[in-house]
């Protein structure tokens, strides 16, 4: 997944373990790798 999203594997691991918050660019890269639109991944409250 990290390779497809062009992000560091350690970054992805930290995000999945909730050890850090993603930047918008990282969220966009992961969404693109998963074939999702950004609006499907972000919940505004």
mmCIF file of C-alpha atoms in Angstrom:
data_model
loop_
_atom_site.group_PDB
_atom_site.id
_atom_site.type_symbol
_atom_site.label_atom_id
_atom_site.label_comp_id
_atom_site.label_asym_id
_atom_site.label_seq_id
_atom_site.Cartn_x
_atom_site.Cartn_y
_atom_site.Cartn_z
ATOM 1 C CA UNK A 1 0.000 0.000 0.000
ATOM 2 C CA UNK A 2 2.722 2.470 0.936
ATOM 3 C CA UNK A 3 4.459 1.829 -2.373
ATOM 4 C CA UNK A 4 1.264 2.454 -4.354
ATOM 5 C CA UNK A 5 0.579 5.645 -2.383
ATOM 6 C CA UNK A 6 4.217 6.760 -2.725
ATOM 7 C CA UNK A 7 4.587 7.254 1.030
ATOM 8 C CA UNK A 8 7.127 5.887 3.464
ATOM 9 C CA UNK A 9 6.128 2.491 4.937
ATOM 10 C CA UNK A 10 6.932 3.801 8.420
ATOM 11 C CA UNK A 11 4.548 6.691 7.886
ATOM 12 C CA UNK A 12 1.762 4.332 6.868
ATOM 13 C CA UNK A 13 2.485 2.107 9.858
ATOM 14 C CA UNK A 14 2.337 5.091 12.217
ATOM 15 C CA UNK A 15 -0.941 6.260 10.694
ATOM 16 C CA UNK A 16 -2.554 2.844 11.009
ATOM 17 C CA UNK A 17 -1.389 2.592 14.629
ATOM 18 C CA UNK A 18 -2.718 6.132 15.292
ATOM 19 C CA UNK A 19 0.721 7.319 16.393
ATOM 20 C CA UNK A 20 0.570 10.374 14.141
ATOM 21 C CA UNK A 21 -1.886 12.458 12.167
ATOM 22 C CA UNK A 22 -1.689 12.458 8.385
ATOM 23 C CA UNK A 23 -1.121 15.529 6.274
ATOM 24 C CA UNK A 24 -3.670 16.342 3.600
ATOM 25 C CA UNK A 25 -1.156 15.236 0.984
ATOM 26 C CA UNK A 26 -0.795 11.841 2.638
ATOM 27 C CA UNK A 27 -4.561 11.387 2.836
ATOM 28 C CA UNK A 28 -4.855 12.322 -0.830
ATOM 29 C CA UNK A 29 -2.111 9.850 -1.793
ATOM 30 C CA UNK A 30 -3.731 7.002 0.152
ATOM 31 C CA UNK A 31 -7.139 7.810 -1.341
ATOM 32 C CA UNK A 32 -5.704 7.737 -4.838
ATOM 33 C CA UNK A 33 -3.998 4.404 -4.151
ATOM 34 C CA UNK A 34 -7.310 2.972 -2.912
ATOM 35 C CA UNK A 35 -9.341 4.460 -5.746
ATOM 36 C CA UNK A 36 -11.329 6.682 -3.379
ATOM 37 C CA UNK A 37 -12.254 10.306 -3.653
ATOM 38 C CA UNK A 38 -11.000 12.571 -0.880
ATOM 39 C CA UNK A 39 -14.553 13.477 0.163
ATOM 40 C CA UNK A 40 -15.231 9.777 0.846
ATOM 41 C CA UNK A 41 -12.357 9.608 3.333
ATOM 42 C CA UNK A 42 -12.897 12.809 5.311
ATOM 43 C CA UNK A 43 -15.723 13.328 7.768
ATOM 44 C CA UNK A 44 -16.455 16.873 8.858
ATOM 45 C CA UNK A 45 -18.304 17.341 12.127
#
